[in-house]
mmCIF file with all atom_site columns, C-alpha atoms in Angstrom:
data_model
loop_
_atom_site.group_PDB
_atom_site.id
_atom_site.type_symbol
_atom_site.label_atom_id
_atom_site.label_alt_id
_atom_site.label_comp_id
_atom_site.label_asym_id
_atom_site.label_entity_id
_atom_site.label_seq_id
_atom_site.pdbx_PDB_ins_code
_atom_site.Cartn_x
_atom_site.Cartn_y
_atom_site.Cartn_z
_atom_site.occupancy
_atom_site.B_iso_or_equiv
_atom_site.pdbx_formal_charge
_atom_site.auth_seq_id
_atom_site.auth_comp_id
_atom_site.auth_asym_id
_atom_site.auth_atom_id
_atom_site.pdbx_PDB_model_num
ATOM 1  C CA . UNK A 1 1  ? -41.622 8.548   11.024  1.00 55.00 ? 322 UNK A CA 1
ATOM 2  C CA . UNK A 1 2  ? -38.802 10.656  9.452   1.00 59.00 ? 323 UNK A CA 1
ATOM 3  C CA . UNK A 1 3  ? -35.236 10.110  10.619  1.00 58.00 ? 324 UNK A CA 1
ATOM 4  C CA . UNK A 1 4  ? -33.479 12.766  12.641  1.00 57.00 ? 325 UNK A CA 1
ATOM 5  C CA . UNK A 1 5  ? -30.357 14.423  11.308  1.00 60.00 ? 326 UNK A CA 1
ATOM 6  C CA . UNK A 1 6  ? -28.205 12.449  13.782  1.00 58.00 ? 327 UNK A CA 1
ATOM 7  C CA . UNK A 1 7  ? -29.689 9.139   12.613  1.00 57.00 ? 328 UNK A CA 1
ATOM 8  C CA . UNK A 1 8  ? -29.075 10.061  8.971   1.00 57.00 ? 329 UNK A CA 1
ATOM 9  C CA . UNK A 1 9  ? -25.441 10.975  9.719   1.00 57.00 ? 330 UNK A CA 1
ATOM 10 C CA . UNK A 1 10 ? -24.909 7.633   11.472  1.00 56.00 ? 331 UNK A CA 1
ATOM 11 C CA . UNK A 1 11 ? -26.460 5.749   8.546   1.00 56.00 ? 332 UNK A CA 1
ATOM 12 C CA . UNK A 1 12 ? -24.177 7.523   6.061   1.00 52.00 ? 333 UNK A CA 1
ATOM 13 C CA . UNK A 1 13 ? -21.089 6.875   8.208   1.00 55.00 ? 334 UNK A CA 1
ATOM 14 C CA . UNK A 1 14 ? -21.977 3.188   8.561   1.00 49.00 ? 335 UNK A CA 1
ATOM 15 C CA . UNK A 1 15 ? -22.650 2.888   4.819   1.00 51.00 ? 336 UNK A CA 1
ATOM 16 C CA . UNK A 1 16 ? -19.258 4.464   4.056   1.00 53.00 ? 337 UNK A CA 1
ATOM 17 C CA . UNK A 1 17 ? -17.439 2.039   6.346   1.00 50.00 ? 338 UNK A CA 1
ATOM 18 C CA . UNK A 1 18 ? -19.275 -0.953  4.897   1.00 46.00 ? 339 UNK A CA 1
ATOM 19 C CA . UNK A 1 19 ? -18.601 0.046   1.293   1.00 55.00 ? 340 UNK A CA 1
ATOM 20 C CA . UNK A 1 20 ? -14.934 0.895   1.830   1.00 63.00 ? 341 UNK A CA 1
ATOM 21 C CA . UNK A 1 21 ? -14.101 -2.095  4.011   1.00 77.00 ? 342 UNK A CA 1
ATOM 22 C CA . UNK A 1 22 ? -10.728 -2.580  5.630   1.00 86.00 ? 343 UNK A CA 1
ATOM 23 C CA . UNK A 1 23 ? -7.783  -0.999  3.839   1.00 96.00 ? 344 UNK A CA 1
ATOM 24 C CA . UNK A 1 24 ? -5.182  -3.038  1.985   1.00 97.00 ? 345 UNK A CA 1
ATOM 25 C CA . UNK A 1 25 ? -1.417  -2.541  1.819   1.00 98.00 ? 346 UNK A CA 1
ATOM 26 C CA . UNK A 1 26 ? 1.240   -3.233  -0.772  1.00 98.00 ? 347 UNK A CA 1
ATOM 27 C CA . UNK A 1 27 ? 4.374   -4.857  0.615   1.00 98.00 ? 348 UNK A CA 1
ATOM 28 C CA . UNK A 1 28 ? 7.697   -4.974  -1.184  1.00 98.00 ? 349 UNK A CA 1
ATOM 29 C CA . UNK A 1 29 ? 9.959   -7.813  -0.054  1.00 98.00 ? 350 UNK A CA 1
ATOM 30 C CA . UNK A 1 30 ? 13.716  -8.145  0.038   1.00 98.00 ? 351 UNK A CA 1
ATOM 31 C CA . UNK A 1 31 ? 15.212  -10.242 -2.730  1.00 96.00 ? 352 UNK A CA 1
ATOM 32 C CA . UNK A 1 32 ? 18.721  -11.395 -3.642  1.00 94.00 ? 353 UNK A CA 1
ATOM 33 C CA . UNK A 1 33 ? 18.570  -9.931  -7.136  1.00 96.00 ? 354 UNK A CA 1
ATOM 34 C CA . UNK A 1 34 ? 17.868  -6.186  -7.201  1.00 97.00 ? 355 UNK A CA 1
ATOM 35 C CA . UNK A 1 35 ? 20.353  -3.526  -6.167  1.00 97.00 ? 356 UNK A CA 1
ATOM 36 C CA . UNK A 1 36 ? 19.326  -1.176  -3.380  1.00 97.00 ? 357 UNK A CA 1
ATOM 37 C CA . UNK A 1 37 ? 19.808  1.802   -5.705  1.00 98.00 ? 358 UNK A CA 1
ATOM 38 C CA . UNK A 1 38 ? 17.378  0.243   -8.194  1.00 98.00 ? 359 UNK A CA 1
ATOM 39 C CA . UNK A 1 39 ? 14.732  -0.365  -5.506  1.00 98.00 ? 360 UNK A CA 1
ATOM 40 C CA . UNK A 1 40 ? 15.063  3.257   -4.395  1.00 98.00 ? 361 UNK A CA 1
ATOM 41 C CA . UNK A 1 41 ? 14.751  4.387   -8.029  1.00 98.00 ? 362 UNK A CA 1
ATOM 42 C CA . UNK A 1 42 ? 11.532  2.345   -8.459  1.00 98.00 ? 363 UNK A CA 1
ATOM 43 C CA . UNK A 1 43 ? 10.050  3.847   -5.299  1.00 98.00 ? 364 UNK A CA 1
ATOM 44 C CA . UNK A 1 44 ? 10.878  7.378   -6.481  1.00 98.00 ? 365 UNK A CA 1
ATOM 45 C CA . UNK A 1 45 ? 9.729   6.941   -10.054 1.00 98.00 ? 366 UNK A CA 1
ATOM 46 C CA . UNK A 1 46 ? 6.582   4.869   -9.501  1.00 98.00 ? 367 UNK A CA 1
ATOM 47 C CA . UNK A 1 47 ? 5.269   6.077   -6.134  1.00 98.00 ? 368 UNK A CA 1
ATOM 48 C CA . UNK A 1 48 ? 6.685   9.601   -6.353  1.00 98.00 ? 369 UNK A CA 1
ATOM 49 C CA . UNK A 1 49 ? 8.520   9.349   -3.029  1.00 98.00 ? 370 UNK A CA 1
ATOM 50 C CA . UNK A 1 50 ? 11.174  11.919  -2.256  1.00 98.00 ? 371 UNK A CA 1
ATOM 51 C CA . UNK A 1 51 ? 14.749  10.653  -2.410  1.00 98.00 ? 372 UNK A CA 1
ATOM 52 C CA . UNK A 1 52 ? 14.917  10.510  1.401   1.00 98.00 ? 373 UNK A CA 1
ATOM 53 C CA . UNK A 1 53 ? 11.609  8.620   1.707   1.00 98.00 ? 374 UNK A CA 1
ATOM 54 C CA . UNK A 1 54 ? 12.549  6.181   -1.062  1.00 98.00 ? 375 UNK A CA 1
ATOM 55 C CA . UNK A 1 55 ? 15.892  5.520   0.654   1.00 98.00 ? 376 UNK A CA 1
ATOM 56 C CA . UNK A 1 56 ? 14.175  5.011   4.030   1.00 98.00 ? 377 UNK A CA 1
ATOM 57 C CA . UNK A 1 57 ? 11.747  2.457   2.634   1.00 98.00 ? 378 UNK A CA 1
ATOM 58 C CA . UNK A 1 58 ? 14.435  0.732   0.574   1.00 98.00 ? 379 UNK A CA 1
ATOM 59 C CA . UNK A 1 59 ? 16.547  0.357   3.733   1.00 98.00 ? 380 UNK A CA 1
ATOM 60 C CA . UNK A 1 60 ? 13.522  -1.024  5.550   1.00 98.00 ? 381 UNK A CA 1
ATOM 61 C CA . UNK A 1 61 ? 13.149  -3.641  2.805   1.00 98.00 ? 382 UNK A CA 1
ATOM 62 C CA . UNK A 1 62 ? 16.853  -4.445  3.062   1.00 97.00 ? 383 UNK A CA 1
ATOM 63 C CA . UNK A 1 63 ? 17.118  -4.620  6.862   1.00 98.00 ? 384 UNK A CA 1
ATOM 64 C CA . UNK A 1 64 ? 13.654  -5.832  7.913   1.00 98.00 ? 385 UNK A CA 1
ATOM 65 C CA . UNK A 1 65 ? 12.846  -7.925  4.866   1.00 98.00 ? 386 UNK A CA 1
ATOM 66 C CA . UNK A 1 66 ? 9.846   -5.890  3.733   1.00 98.00 ? 387 UNK A CA 1
ATOM 67 C CA . UNK A 1 67 ? 8.257   -2.444  3.684   1.00 98.00 ? 388 UNK A CA 1
ATOM 68 C CA . UNK A 1 68 ? 4.761   -1.080  3.182   1.00 98.00 ? 389 UNK A CA 1
ATOM 69 C CA . UNK A 1 69 ? 4.811   1.178   0.150   1.00 98.00 ? 390 UNK A CA 1
ATOM 70 C CA . UNK A 1 70 ? 1.092   1.941   -0.323  1.00 98.00 ? 391 UNK A CA 1
ATOM 71 C CA . UNK A 1 71 ? -2.281  1.746   1.407   1.00 97.00 ? 392 UNK A CA 1
ATOM 72 C CA . UNK A 1 72 ? -5.716  1.841   -0.189  1.00 97.00 ? 393 UNK A CA 1
ATOM 73 C CA . UNK A 1 73 ? -8.408  -0.267  -1.797  1.00 96.00 ? 394 UNK A CA 1
ATOM 74 C CA . UNK A 1 74 ? -7.754  -3.822  -2.885  1.00 96.00 ? 395 UNK A CA 1
ATOM 75 C CA . UNK A 1 75 ? -7.972  -2.851  -6.550  1.00 97.00 ? 396 UNK A CA 1
ATOM 76 C CA . UNK A 1 76 ? -5.395  -0.069  -6.134  1.00 97.00 ? 397 UNK A CA 1
ATOM 77 C CA . UNK A 1 77 ? -3.030  -2.391  -4.280  1.00 98.00 ? 398 UNK A CA 1
ATOM 78 C CA . UNK A 1 78 ? -3.427  -5.079  -6.947  1.00 98.00 ? 399 UNK A CA 1
ATOM 79 C CA . UNK A 1 79 ? -2.322  -2.520  -9.549  1.00 98.00 ? 400 UNK A CA 1
ATOM 80 C CA . UNK A 1 80 ? 0.706   -1.549  -7.433  1.00 98.00 ? 401 UNK A CA 1
ATOM 81 C CA . UNK A 1 81 ? 1.704   -5.191  -6.928  1.00 98.00 ? 402 UNK A CA 1
ATOM 82 C CA . UNK A 1 82 ? 1.446   -5.815  -10.661 1.00 98.00 ? 403 UNK A CA 1
ATOM 83 C CA . UNK A 1 83 ? 3.548   -2.717  -11.344 1.00 98.00 ? 404 UNK A CA 1
ATOM 84 C CA . UNK A 1 84 ? 6.211   -3.828  -8.846  1.00 98.00 ? 405 UNK A CA 1
ATOM 85 C CA . UNK A 1 85 ? 6.332   -7.226  -10.554 1.00 98.00 ? 406 UNK A CA 1
ATOM 86 C CA . UNK A 1 86 ? 6.802   -5.373  -13.840 1.00 98.00 ? 407 UNK A CA 1
ATOM 87 C CA . UNK A 1 87 ? 9.862   -3.675  -12.322 1.00 98.00 ? 408 UNK A CA 1
ATOM 88 C CA . UNK A 1 88 ? 11.165  -7.067  -11.191 1.00 98.00 ? 409 UNK A CA 1
ATOM 89 C CA . UNK A 1 89 ? 10.478  -6.536  -7.481  1.00 98.00 ? 410 UNK A CA 1
ATOM 90 C CA . UNK A 1 90 ? 8.843   -9.044  -5.165  1.00 98.00 ? 411 UNK A CA 1
ATOM 91 C CA . UNK A 1 91 ? 5.561   -7.579  -3.907  1.00 98.00 ? 412 UNK A CA 1
ATOM 92 C CA . UNK A 1 92 ? 2.315   -8.755  -2.356  1.00 98.00 ? 413 UNK A CA 1
ATOM 93 C CA . UNK A 1 93 ? -0.866  -7.210  -1.044  1.00 98.00 ? 414 UNK A CA 1
ATOM 94 C CA . UNK A 1 94 ? -2.401  -7.797  2.356   1.00 97.00 ? 415 UNK A CA 1
ATOM 95 C CA . UNK A 1 95 ? -5.617  -6.772  4.048   1.00 97.00 ? 416 UNK A CA 1
ATOM 96 C CA . UNK A 1 96 ? -5.139  -4.638  7.135   1.00 94.00 ? 417 UNK A CA 1
ATOM 97 C CA . UNK A 1 97 ? -6.993  -6.128  10.085  1.00 83.00 ? 418 UNK A CA 1
ATOM 98 C CA . UNK A 1 98 ? -8.956  -3.609  12.118  1.00 54.00 ? 419 UNK A CA 1
#
């Protein structure tokens, strides 16, 4: 028996959720080494944040100890973490629980 259009749409939606999985985040952590101006510069140059957004996230790192700087697939977040390490920043990735 052929599937109805509604059943096909549900199958596609379920397949998309299963293949994408839960999103991952890149966290940048506060450290005693890097200047706040440098952290802001990295956020602007690497992630393309505006000056105001880079400053906001840098201050979040400084005052709260960490900030989320990116969300996406695990592979994307692994690349961002590696890039942050290349800039000398402390960074990790974490799976977002649904």
